[in-house]
PDB file of C-alpha atoms in Angstrom:
ATOM      1  CA  MET A 904      19.528-123.540-100.927  1.00  0.00           C
ATOM      2  CA  ILE A 905      21.215-123.138 -97.932  1.00  0.00           C
ATOM      3  CA  ASN A 906      18.109-123.682 -96.337  1.00  0.00           C
ATOM      4  CA  VAL A 907      17.821-127.026 -97.448  1.00  0.00           C
ATOM      5  CA  LEU A 908      21.190-127.892 -96.482  1.00  0.00           C
ATOM      6  CA  ALA A 909      21.025-126.846 -93.150  1.00  0.00           C
ATOM      7  CA  ILE A 910      18.043-129.046 -92.700  1.00  0.00           C
ATOM      8  CA  VAL A 911      20.159-131.981 -94.124  1.00  0.00           C
ATOM      9  CA  PHE A 912      23.035-131.444 -92.268  1.00  0.00           C
ATOM     10  CA  GLY A 913      20.752-131.245 -89.085  1.00  0.00           C
ATOM     11  CA  VAL A 914      19.212-134.699 -90.019  1.00  0.00           C
ATOM     12  CA  PHE A 915      22.512-136.420 -90.156  1.00  0.00           C
ATOM     13  CA  PHE A 916      23.723-134.412 -87.088  1.00  0.00           C
ATOM     14  CA  GLY A 917      20.669-135.577 -85.253  1.00  0.00           C
ATOM     15  CA  PHE A 918      21.123-139.206 -86.463  1.00  0.00           C
ATOM     16  CA  SER A 919      24.642-139.475 -85.250  1.00  0.00           C
ATOM     17  CA  LEU A 920      24.123-138.044 -81.827  1.00  0.00           C
ATOM     18  CA  ASN A 921      21.045-140.622 -81.663  1.00  0.00           C
ATOM     19  CA  LYS A 922      23.459-143.420 -82.716  1.00  0.00           C
ATOM     20  CA  ALA A 923      25.890-142.712 -80.131  1.00  0.00           C
ATOM     21  CA  GLY A 924      23.420-142.289 -77.531  1.00  0.00           C
ATOM     22  CA  LEU A 925      23.905-138.891 -76.223  1.00  0.00           C
ATOM     23  CA  THR A 926      20.103-138.543 -76.649  1.00  0.00           C
ATOM     24  CA  LYS A 927      20.130-140.666 -73.243  1.00  0.00           C
ATOM     25  CA  TYR A 928      20.241-139.047 -69.719  1.00  0.00           C
ATOM     26  CA  HIS A 929      22.455-141.782 -68.704  1.00  0.00           C
ATOM     27  CA  LYS A 930      25.204-141.581 -71.114  1.00  0.00           C
ATOM     28  CA  ILE A 931      25.756-137.966 -70.366  1.00  0.00           C
ATOM     29  CA  VAL A 932      25.927-138.191 -66.686  1.00  0.00           C
ATOM     30  CA  ASN A 933      27.936-141.354 -66.711  1.00  0.00           C
ATOM     31  CA  VAL A 934      30.649-139.619 -68.612  1.00  0.00           C
ATOM     32  CA  PHE A 935      30.944-137.432 -65.605  1.00  0.00           C
ATOM     33  CA  ARG A 936      31.029-140.544 -63.199  1.00  0.00           C
ATOM     34  CA  PHE A 937      33.592-142.369 -65.585  1.00  0.00           C
ATOM     35  CA  THR A 938      31.442-145.167 -65.600  1.00  0.00           C
ATOM     36  CA  ASP A 939      30.724-144.888 -69.266  1.00  0.00           C
ATOM     37  CA  LEU A 940      33.217-142.553 -71.689  1.00  0.00           C
ATOM     38  CA  ALA A 941      30.973-142.903 -74.824  1.00  0.00           C
ATOM     39  CA  VAL A 942      30.468-139.374 -75.314  1.00  0.00           C
ATOM     40  CA  LEU A 943      34.127-138.300 -74.878  1.00  0.00           C
ATOM     41  CA  LYS A 944      35.247-141.246 -77.361  1.00  0.00           C
ATOM     42  CA  PHE A 945      32.293-139.638 -79.889  1.00  0.00           C
ATOM     43  CA  MET A 946      33.226-136.035 -79.377  1.00  0.00           C
ATOM     44  CA  MET A 947      37.015-136.390 -79.732  1.00  0.00           C
ATOM     45  CA  THR A 948      36.474-138.643 -82.346  1.00  0.00           C
ATOM     46  CA  ALA A 949      34.160-135.956 -84.499  1.00  0.00           C
ATOM     47  CA  LEU A 950      36.871-133.671 -83.494  1.00  0.00           C
ATOM     48  CA  VAL A 951      40.146-135.489 -84.843  1.00  0.00           C
ATOM     49  CA  VAL A 952      38.422-136.412 -88.137  1.00  0.00           C
ATOM     50  CA  ALA A 953      36.888-132.798 -88.457  1.00  0.00           C
ATOM     51  CA  MET A 954      39.942-130.853 -87.578  1.00  0.00           C
ATOM     52  CA  SER A 955      42.337-132.973 -89.732  1.00  0.00           C
ATOM     53  CA  GLY A 956      39.534-132.859 -92.900  1.00  0.00           C
ATOM     54  CA  LEU A 957      39.204-129.418 -92.454  1.00  0.00           C
ATOM     55  CA  TYR A 958      43.056-128.359 -92.145  1.00  0.00           C
ATOM     56  CA  ALA A 959      43.794-130.688 -94.890  1.00  0.00           C
ATOM     57  CA  LEU A 960      40.953-128.963 -97.163  1.00  0.00           C
ATOM     58  CA  ARG A 961      42.112-125.408 -96.401  1.00  0.00           C
ATOM     59  CA  GLY A 962      45.609-126.333 -96.846  1.00  0.00           C
ATOM     60  CA  LEU A 963      44.811-127.638-100.599  1.00  0.00           C
ATOM     61  CA  GLY A 964      42.866-124.335-100.986  1.00  0.00           C
ATOM     62  CA  LEU A 965      39.144-126.273-101.173  1.00  0.00           C
ATOM     63  CA  LEU A 966      37.714-123.960 -98.644  1.00  0.00           C
ATOM     64  CA  THR A 967      37.624-121.110 -96.241  1.00  0.00           C
ATOM     65  CA  PHE A 968      37.009-120.979 -92.582  1.00  0.00           C
ATOM     66  CA  PRO A 969      33.488-119.580 -91.245  1.00  0.00           C
ATOM     67  CA  ASN A 970      34.021-117.072 -88.261  1.00  0.00           C
ATOM     68  CA  VAL A 971      36.157-119.121 -85.459  1.00  0.00           C
ATOM     69  CA  PRO A 972      34.569-118.568 -82.160  1.00  0.00           C
ATOM     70  CA  ALA A 973      35.787-115.828 -80.145  1.00  0.00           C
ATOM     71  CA  THR A 974      38.148-116.301 -77.372  1.00  0.00           C
ATOM     72  CA  TYR A 975      37.669-114.399 -74.168  1.00  0.00           C
ATOM     73  CA  VAL A 976      39.349-116.625 -71.778  1.00  0.00           C
ATOM     74  CA  LEU A 977      36.829-115.726 -68.513  1.00  0.00           C
ATOM     75  CA  GLY A 978      33.789-116.145 -70.475  1.00  0.00           C
ATOM     76  CA  ASN A 979      34.774-119.230 -71.997  1.00  0.00           C
ATOM     77  CA  LEU A 980      35.687-120.861 -68.658  1.00  0.00           C
ATOM     78  CA  VAL A 981      32.630-119.109 -66.568  1.00  0.00           C
ATOM     79  CA  GLY A 982      30.282-120.426 -69.245  1.00  0.00           C
ATOM     80  CA  GLY A 983      31.580-123.905 -69.220  1.00  0.00           C
ATOM     81  CA  LEU A 984      31.488-124.073 -65.737  1.00  0.00           C
ATOM     82  CA  ILE A 985      27.655-123.037 -65.397  1.00  0.00           C
ATOM     83  CA  PHE A 986      27.425-125.199 -68.747  1.00  0.00           C
ATOM     84  CA  GLY A 987      28.394-128.617 -66.809  1.00  0.00           C
ATOM     85  CA  VAL A 988      26.039-127.715 -63.685  1.00  0.00           C
ATOM     86  CA  GLY A 989      23.198-127.970 -66.397  1.00  0.00           C
ATOM     87  CA  MET A 990      24.688-130.948 -68.349  1.00  0.00           C
ATOM     88  CA  ALA A 991      25.109-133.106 -65.393  1.00  0.00           C
ATOM     89  CA  LEU A 992      22.006-132.149 -64.180  1.00  0.00           C
ATOM     90  CA  THR A 993      19.744-132.526 -66.991  1.00  0.00           C
ATOM     91  CA  GLY A 994      21.630-135.087 -69.038  1.00  0.00           C
ATOM     92  CA  TYR A 995      21.493-132.784 -72.166  1.00  0.00           C
TER      93      TYR A 995
ATOM     94  CA  MET B1358      25.353-153.729 -97.992  1.00  0.00           C
ATOM     95  CA  LYS B1359      23.506-156.160 -95.841  1.00  0.00           C
ATOM     96  CA  PHE B1360      26.207-155.262 -93.104  1.00  0.00           C
ATOM     97  CA  ILE B1361      25.421-151.605 -93.385  1.00  0.00           C
ATOM     98  CA  LEU B1362      21.732-152.034 -93.243  1.00  0.00           C
ATOM     99  CA  ASN B1363      22.066-154.314 -90.174  1.00  0.00           C
ATOM    100  CA  TYR B1364      24.372-151.526 -88.585  1.00  0.00           C
ATOM    101  CA  ILE B1365      21.830-149.003 -89.255  1.00  0.00           C
ATOM    102  CA  ARG B1366      19.159-150.974 -87.329  1.00  0.00           C
ATOM    103  CA  LYS B1367      21.419-150.955 -84.096  1.00  0.00           C
ATOM    104  CA  GLU B1368      20.288-149.116 -81.327  1.00  0.00           C
ATOM    105  CA  GLU B1369      23.739-148.096 -80.289  1.00  0.00           C
ATOM    106  CA  TRP B1370      26.570-147.740 -82.588  1.00  0.00           C
ATOM    107  CA  SER B1371      30.389-147.429 -81.436  1.00  0.00           C
ATOM    108  CA  PRO B1372      30.835-144.008 -80.443  1.00  0.00           C
ATOM    109  CA  TYR B1373      33.946-144.019 -82.786  1.00  0.00           C
ATOM    110  CA  VAL B1374      31.619-144.709 -85.869  1.00  0.00           C
ATOM    111  CA  ALA B1375      29.039-142.151 -84.941  1.00  0.00           C
ATOM    112  CA  GLY B1376      32.140-139.605 -84.319  1.00  0.00           C
ATOM    113  CA  VAL B1377      33.305-140.286 -87.773  1.00  0.00           C
ATOM    114  CA  LEU B1378      30.016-139.588 -89.340  1.00  0.00           C
ATOM    115  CA  LEU B1379      29.694-136.369 -87.306  1.00  0.00           C
ATOM    116  CA  GLY B1380      33.044-135.108 -88.289  1.00  0.00           C
ATOM    117  CA  LEU B1381      32.248-135.760 -91.940  1.00  0.00           C
ATOM    118  CA  VAL B1382      29.082-134.028 -91.605  1.00  0.00           C
ATOM    119  CA  GLY B1383      31.289-131.212 -89.791  1.00  0.00           C
ATOM    120  CA  ILE B1384      33.614-130.985 -92.606  1.00  0.00           C
ATOM    121  CA  THR B1385      30.783-130.944 -95.623  1.00  0.00           C
ATOM    122  CA  ALA B1386      29.030-128.347 -93.375  1.00  0.00           C
ATOM    123  CA  VAL B1387      32.124-125.920 -93.397  1.00  0.00           C
ATOM    124  CA  TRP B1388      32.648-126.863 -97.436  1.00  0.00           C
ATOM    125  CA  ALA B1389      29.036-126.483 -98.463  1.00  0.00           C
ATOM    126  CA  SER B1390      27.755-123.636 -96.328  1.00  0.00           C
ATOM    127  CA  ASN B1391      30.593-122.056 -94.699  1.00  0.00           C
ATOM    128  CA  ASN B1392      28.744-122.625 -91.460  1.00  0.00           C
ATOM    129  CA  LEU B1393      29.569-124.519 -88.314  1.00  0.00           C
ATOM    130  CA  LEU B1394      27.137-127.034 -86.662  1.00  0.00           C
ATOM    131  CA  GLY B1395      25.595-125.431 -83.244  1.00  0.00           C
ATOM    132  CA  ALA B1396      22.428-125.768 -81.220  1.00  0.00           C
ATOM    133  CA  SER B1397      21.798-123.148 -78.690  1.00  0.00           C
ATOM    134  CA  GLY B1398      22.517-120.325 -80.902  1.00  0.00           C
ATOM    135  CA  ALA B1399      19.134-121.392 -82.493  1.00  0.00           C
ATOM    136  CA  PHE B1400      16.994-121.140 -79.314  1.00  0.00           C
ATOM    137  CA  GLU B1401      18.328-117.402 -78.892  1.00  0.00           C
ATOM    138  CA  ASN B1402      17.510-116.305 -82.728  1.00  0.00           C
ATOM    139  CA  PHE B1403      14.316-117.982 -82.160  1.00  0.00           C
ATOM    140  CA  ALA B1404      13.323-116.262 -78.901  1.00  0.00           C
ATOM    141  CA  GLY B1405      14.649-113.081 -80.352  1.00  0.00           C
ATOM    142  CA  MET B1406      12.185-113.298 -83.128  1.00  0.00           C
ATOM    143  CA  LEU B1407       9.517-113.673 -80.990  1.00  0.00           C
ATOM    144  CA  GLY B1408      10.677-111.150 -78.307  1.00  0.00           C
ATOM    145  CA  LYS B1409      10.733-108.739 -81.031  1.00  0.00           C
ATOM    146  CA  ALA B1410       7.212-109.501 -82.102  1.00  0.00           C
ATOM    147  CA  LEU B1411       5.732-109.429 -78.776  1.00  0.00           C
ATOM    148  CA  ALA B1412       7.744-106.747 -76.395  1.00  0.00           C
ATOM    149  CA  PRO B1413       9.966-104.924 -79.162  1.00  0.00           C
ATOM    150  CA  ALA B1414      11.151-102.464 -76.309  1.00  0.00           C
ATOM    151  CA  LEU B1415      12.622-105.182 -73.842  1.00  0.00           C
ATOM    152  CA  PHE B1416      14.369-106.993 -76.934  1.00  0.00           C
ATOM    153  CA  ASP B1417      15.864-103.935 -78.185  1.00  0.00           C
ATOM    154  CA  ASN B1418      19.281-104.008 -76.776  1.00  0.00           C
ATOM    155  CA  MET B1419      22.780-104.957 -77.938  1.00  0.00           C
ATOM    156  CA  TYR B1420      22.789-108.615 -77.293  1.00  0.00           C
ATOM    157  CA  PHE B1421      19.583-109.327 -79.524  1.00  0.00           C
ATOM    158  CA  ASN B1422      20.468-106.335 -82.193  1.00  0.00           C
ATOM    159  CA  PHE B1423      24.137-107.249 -82.805  1.00  0.00           C
ATOM    160  CA  ILE B1424      25.455-110.515 -81.239  1.00  0.00           C
ATOM    161  CA  MET B1425      22.252-112.797 -81.730  1.00  0.00           C
ATOM    162  CA  PRO B1426      20.348-111.452 -84.594  1.00  0.00           C
ATOM    163  CA  PRO B1427      16.891-112.692 -84.443  1.00  0.00           C
ATOM    164  CA  GLY B1428      14.955-114.522 -87.168  1.00  0.00           C
ATOM    165  CA  ILE B1429      14.742-118.014 -88.853  1.00  0.00           C
ATOM    166  CA  THR B1430      18.439-118.288 -89.043  1.00  0.00           C
ATOM    167  CA  TYR B1431      20.857-121.170 -90.457  1.00  0.00           C
ATOM    168  CA  GLY B1432      20.814-122.535 -86.782  1.00  0.00           C
ATOM    169  CA  VAL B1433      17.127-122.613 -86.585  1.00  0.00           C
ATOM    170  CA  LEU B1434      16.538-124.613 -89.807  1.00  0.00           C
ATOM    171  CA  LEU B1435      19.777-126.912 -88.507  1.00  0.00           C
ATOM    172  CA  LEU B1436      17.891-127.580 -85.153  1.00  0.00           C
ATOM    173  CA  VAL B1437      14.975-128.620 -87.295  1.00  0.00           C
ATOM    174  CA  GLY B1438      16.673-131.277 -89.026  1.00  0.00           C
ATOM    175  CA  VAL B1439      18.416-132.506 -85.600  1.00  0.00           C
ATOM    176  CA  PHE B1440      14.901-132.957 -84.512  1.00  0.00           C
ATOM    177  CA  PHE B1441      13.751-135.258 -87.554  1.00  0.00           C
ATOM    178  CA  GLY B1442      17.324-136.853 -87.564  1.00  0.00           C
ATOM    179  CA  GLY B1443      17.021-137.784 -84.019  1.00  0.00           C
ATOM    180  CA  MET B1444      13.756-139.362 -84.508  1.00  0.00           C
ATOM    181  CA  ILE B1445      14.920-141.382 -87.741  1.00  0.00           C
ATOM    182  CA  GLY B1446      17.649-142.390 -85.672  1.00  0.00           C
ATOM    183  CA  ALA B1447      15.363-144.024 -82.978  1.00  0.00           C
ATOM    184  CA  ALA B1448      12.835-145.135 -85.605  1.00  0.00           C
ATOM    185  CA  THR B1449      15.716-147.258 -87.390  1.00  0.00           C
ATOM    186  CA  SER B1450      16.550-148.875 -84.364  1.00  0.00           C
ATOM    187  CA  GLY B1451      13.022-149.453 -83.166  1.00  0.00           C
ATOM    188  CA  THR B1452      13.288-147.509 -80.128  1.00  0.00           C
ATOM    189  CA  LEU B1453      11.086-144.526 -81.163  1.00  0.00           C
ATOM    190  CA  LEU B1454       8.931-143.711 -78.222  1.00  0.00           C
ATOM    191  CA  TRP B1455       6.619-141.096 -79.969  1.00  0.00           C
ATOM    192  CA  GLY B1456       3.192-141.122 -78.430  1.00  0.00           C
ATOM    193  CA  LYS B1457       3.751-143.961 -76.088  1.00  0.00           C
ATOM    194  CA  ARG B1458       2.896-143.635 -72.441  1.00  0.00           C
ATOM    195  CA  ASP B1459       5.620-142.415 -70.251  1.00  0.00           C
ATOM    196  CA  ALA B1460       8.037-141.740 -73.160  1.00  0.00           C
ATOM    197  CA  ALA B1461       9.578-138.719 -71.609  1.00  0.00           C
ATOM    198  CA  ASN B1462      10.234-140.272 -68.526  1.00  0.00           C
ATOM    199  CA  SER B1463      11.590-143.677 -69.767  1.00  0.00           C
ATOM    200  CA  ASP B1464      15.293-143.446 -68.383  1.00  0.00           C
ATOM    201  CA  ALA B1465      15.838-146.136 -65.579  1.00  0.00           C
ATOM    202  CA  GLN B1466      18.712-144.266 -64.310  1.00  0.00           C
ATOM    203  CA  LEU B1467      17.125-140.832 -63.819  1.00  0.00           C
ATOM    204  CA  LYS B1468      14.178-142.604 -62.368  1.00  0.00           C
ATOM    205  CA  SER B1469      16.763-144.485 -59.648  1.00  0.00           C
ATOM    206  CA  ILE B1470      18.031-140.989 -58.842  1.00  0.00           C
ATOM    207  CA  PHE B1471      15.133-138.685 -58.701  1.00  0.00           C
ATOM    208  CA  GLY B1472      12.239-140.747 -58.661  1.00  0.00           C
ATOM    209  CA  PRO B1473       9.671-141.951 -61.345  1.00  0.00           C
ATOM    210  CA  GLN B1474       7.445-138.977 -60.999  1.00  0.00           C
ATOM    211  CA  VAL B1475       6.853-137.231 -64.425  1.00  0.00           C
ATOM    212  CA  TRP B1476       6.582-133.713 -63.117  1.00  0.00           C
ATOM    213  CA  LYS B1477      10.209-133.699 -61.664  1.00  0.00           C
ATOM    214  CA  ARG B1478      11.586-135.192 -65.087  1.00  0.00           C
ATOM    215  CA  TRP B1479       9.819-131.785 -66.471  1.00  0.00           C
ATOM    216  CA  LEU B1480      11.014-129.545 -63.804  1.00  0.00           C
ATOM    217  CA  LEU B1481      14.597-130.745 -64.138  1.00  0.00           C
ATOM    218  CA  ALA B1482      14.651-130.508 -67.713  1.00  0.00           C
ATOM    219  CA  PHE B1483      13.135-126.952 -67.363  1.00  0.00           C
ATOM    220  CA  ILE B1484      15.565-125.590 -64.922  1.00  0.00           C
ATOM    221  CA  GLY B1485      18.452-127.363 -66.332  1.00  0.00           C
ATOM    222  CA  ALA B1486      17.777-126.036 -69.848  1.00  0.00           C
ATOM    223  CA  ILE B1487      17.497-122.500 -68.607  1.00  0.00           C
ATOM    224  CA  ILE B1488      20.987-123.130 -66.973  1.00  0.00           C
ATOM    225  CA  LEU B1489      22.427-124.467 -69.953  1.00  0.00           C
ATOM    226  CA  GLU B1490      20.988-121.893 -72.560  1.00  0.00           C
ATOM    227  CA  TYR B1491      22.112-118.871 -70.275  1.00  0.00           C
ATOM    228  CA  ALA B1492      25.743-120.647 -70.097  1.00  0.00           C
ATOM    229  CA  ALA B1493      25.764-121.056 -73.745  1.00  0.00           C
ATOM    230  CA  GLY B1494      24.985-117.581 -74.018  1.00  0.00           C
ATOM    231  CA  ILE B1495      28.117-116.125 -71.537  1.00  0.00           C
ATOM    232  CA  ALA B1496      30.294-118.825 -73.371  1.00  0.00           C
ATOM    233  CA  GLY B1497      29.649-118.228 -76.972  1.00  0.00           C
ATOM    234  CA  GLY B1498      28.162-121.767 -77.782  1.00  0.00           C
ATOM    235  CA  CYS B1499      27.396-125.061 -76.382  1.00  0.00           C
ATOM    236  CA  THR B1500      28.650-128.682 -76.659  1.00  0.00           C
ATOM    237  CA  SER B1501      28.052-128.587 -80.238  1.00  0.00           C
ATOM    238  CA  GLY B1502      28.564-125.191 -81.243  1.00  0.00           C
ATOM    239  CA  LEU B1503      31.444-124.172 -79.543  1.00  0.00           C
ATOM    240  CA  ALA B1504      33.156-127.562 -78.010  1.00  0.00           C
ATOM    241  CA  ILE B1505      32.753-129.666 -81.352  1.00  0.00           C
ATOM    242  CA  SER B1506      32.804-127.132 -84.001  1.00  0.00           C
ATOM    243  CA  GLY B1507      34.888-124.567 -82.474  1.00  0.00           C
ATOM    244  CA  GLY B1508      37.221-127.431 -81.589  1.00  0.00           C
ATOM    245  CA  MET B1509      37.637-128.599 -85.141  1.00  0.00           C
ATOM    246  CA  LEU B1510      38.830-125.401 -86.025  1.00  0.00           C
ATOM    247  CA  LEU B1511      41.251-125.386 -83.373  1.00  0.00           C
ATOM    248  CA  ALA B1512      39.626-122.219 -81.340  1.00  0.00           C
ATOM    249  CA  PRO B1513      40.991-121.923 -77.860  1.00  0.00           C
ATOM    250  CA  ALA B1514      37.655-120.995 -76.736  1.00  0.00           C
ATOM    251  CA  ALA B1515      36.544-124.382 -77.362  1.00  0.00           C
ATOM    252  CA  PHE B1516      38.981-126.058 -75.228  1.00  0.00           C
ATOM    253  CA  LEU B1517      38.590-123.436 -72.603  1.00  0.00           C
ATOM    254  CA  PHE B1518      35.126-124.376 -72.424  1.00  0.00           C
ATOM    255  CA  ILE B1519      35.706-128.114 -72.528  1.00  0.00           C
ATOM    256  CA  MET B1520      37.741-127.670 -69.308  1.00  0.00           C
ATOM    257  CA  GLY B1521      34.871-125.634 -67.574  1.00  0.00           C
ATOM    258  CA  MET B1522      32.603-128.048 -68.641  1.00  0.00           C
ATOM    259  CA  PHE B1523      34.009-131.113 -67.358  1.00  0.00           C
ATOM    260  CA  ALA B1524      35.375-129.724 -63.930  1.00  0.00           C
ATOM    261  CA  SER B1525      31.812-128.366 -62.777  1.00  0.00           C
ATOM    262  CA  GLY B1526      30.109-131.496 -64.415  1.00  0.00           C
ATOM    263  CA  VAL B1527      32.127-133.854 -62.342  1.00  0.00           C
ATOM    264  CA  LEU B1528      31.469-131.910 -59.268  1.00  0.00           C
ATOM    265  CA  THR B1529      27.529-131.578 -59.942  1.00  0.00           C
ATOM    266  CA  ALA B1530      27.385-135.085 -60.392  1.00  0.00           C
ATOM    267  CA  LEU B1531      29.284-135.924 -57.295  1.00  0.00           C
ATOM    268  CA  ILE B1532      26.882-133.765 -55.303  1.00  0.00           C
ATOM    269  CA  ILE B1533      23.903-135.572 -57.037  1.00  0.00           C
ATOM    270  CA  TYR B1534      25.025-139.151 -56.693  1.00  0.00           C
ATOM    271  CA  ARG B1535      27.081-138.939 -53.217  1.00  0.00           C
ATOM    272  CA  ARG B1536      27.534-142.231 -52.326  1.00  0.00           C
ATOM    273  CA  ARG B1537      26.324-143.837 -55.579  1.00  0.00           C
ATOM    274  CA  TYR B1538      28.835-142.132 -57.586  1.00  0.00           C
TER     275      TYR B1538
END
């Protein structure tokens, strides 16, 4: 059951990424050139919707959170710094 | 109804609409399967599985035994879905380039920066992907798995990652584009 759900969520995930244009090189790179902020708008909208929804549902006791990604300041920062290079290079 | 169908056929949605869709999918994923949406971990799960089969001694280490368990995990199946979801998205807007000539090399801006050769596109994608996957391994996730999925649980890691990503991304774009920035 959970495997079917994974594929279904994946389909919607990929669909929204495609429709937002995040599958295109120029969309990703232009956000770093500040000429097209679609990626940022997309990410932040998703974040705001999901975080308010999730915290509201948890407050109502309808769901529990999975493992929250671990915080280790140096790793997250250095990883992010290297990731940005790859992202601006390939437009992933 | 007709309006919705027409909107689905549009090639490019408003990022706000697509963002709301992704947010709702994220909520449903946590609610129904207690899992986060992520992409980069799946490659490591899959690579770990291949590695364990081909060179067990090499892959018998801390990372593949405990941090990234090899096998067909939730993430791998999610990624299969992402592939088809992206294809459906392109097909509904009529921009699916499957099987067409030069399909992997169709971005005009990329051509104007790196030249029109196909091998350059592949090489760039290959090198960039190595950097991306390596960095995602260090940070504990990529844009979707850490920045979006972690951010929606308000994990500090996600925001540190976004900070780093934009700092170096802007710098890299500056170096690549120079005067055209």
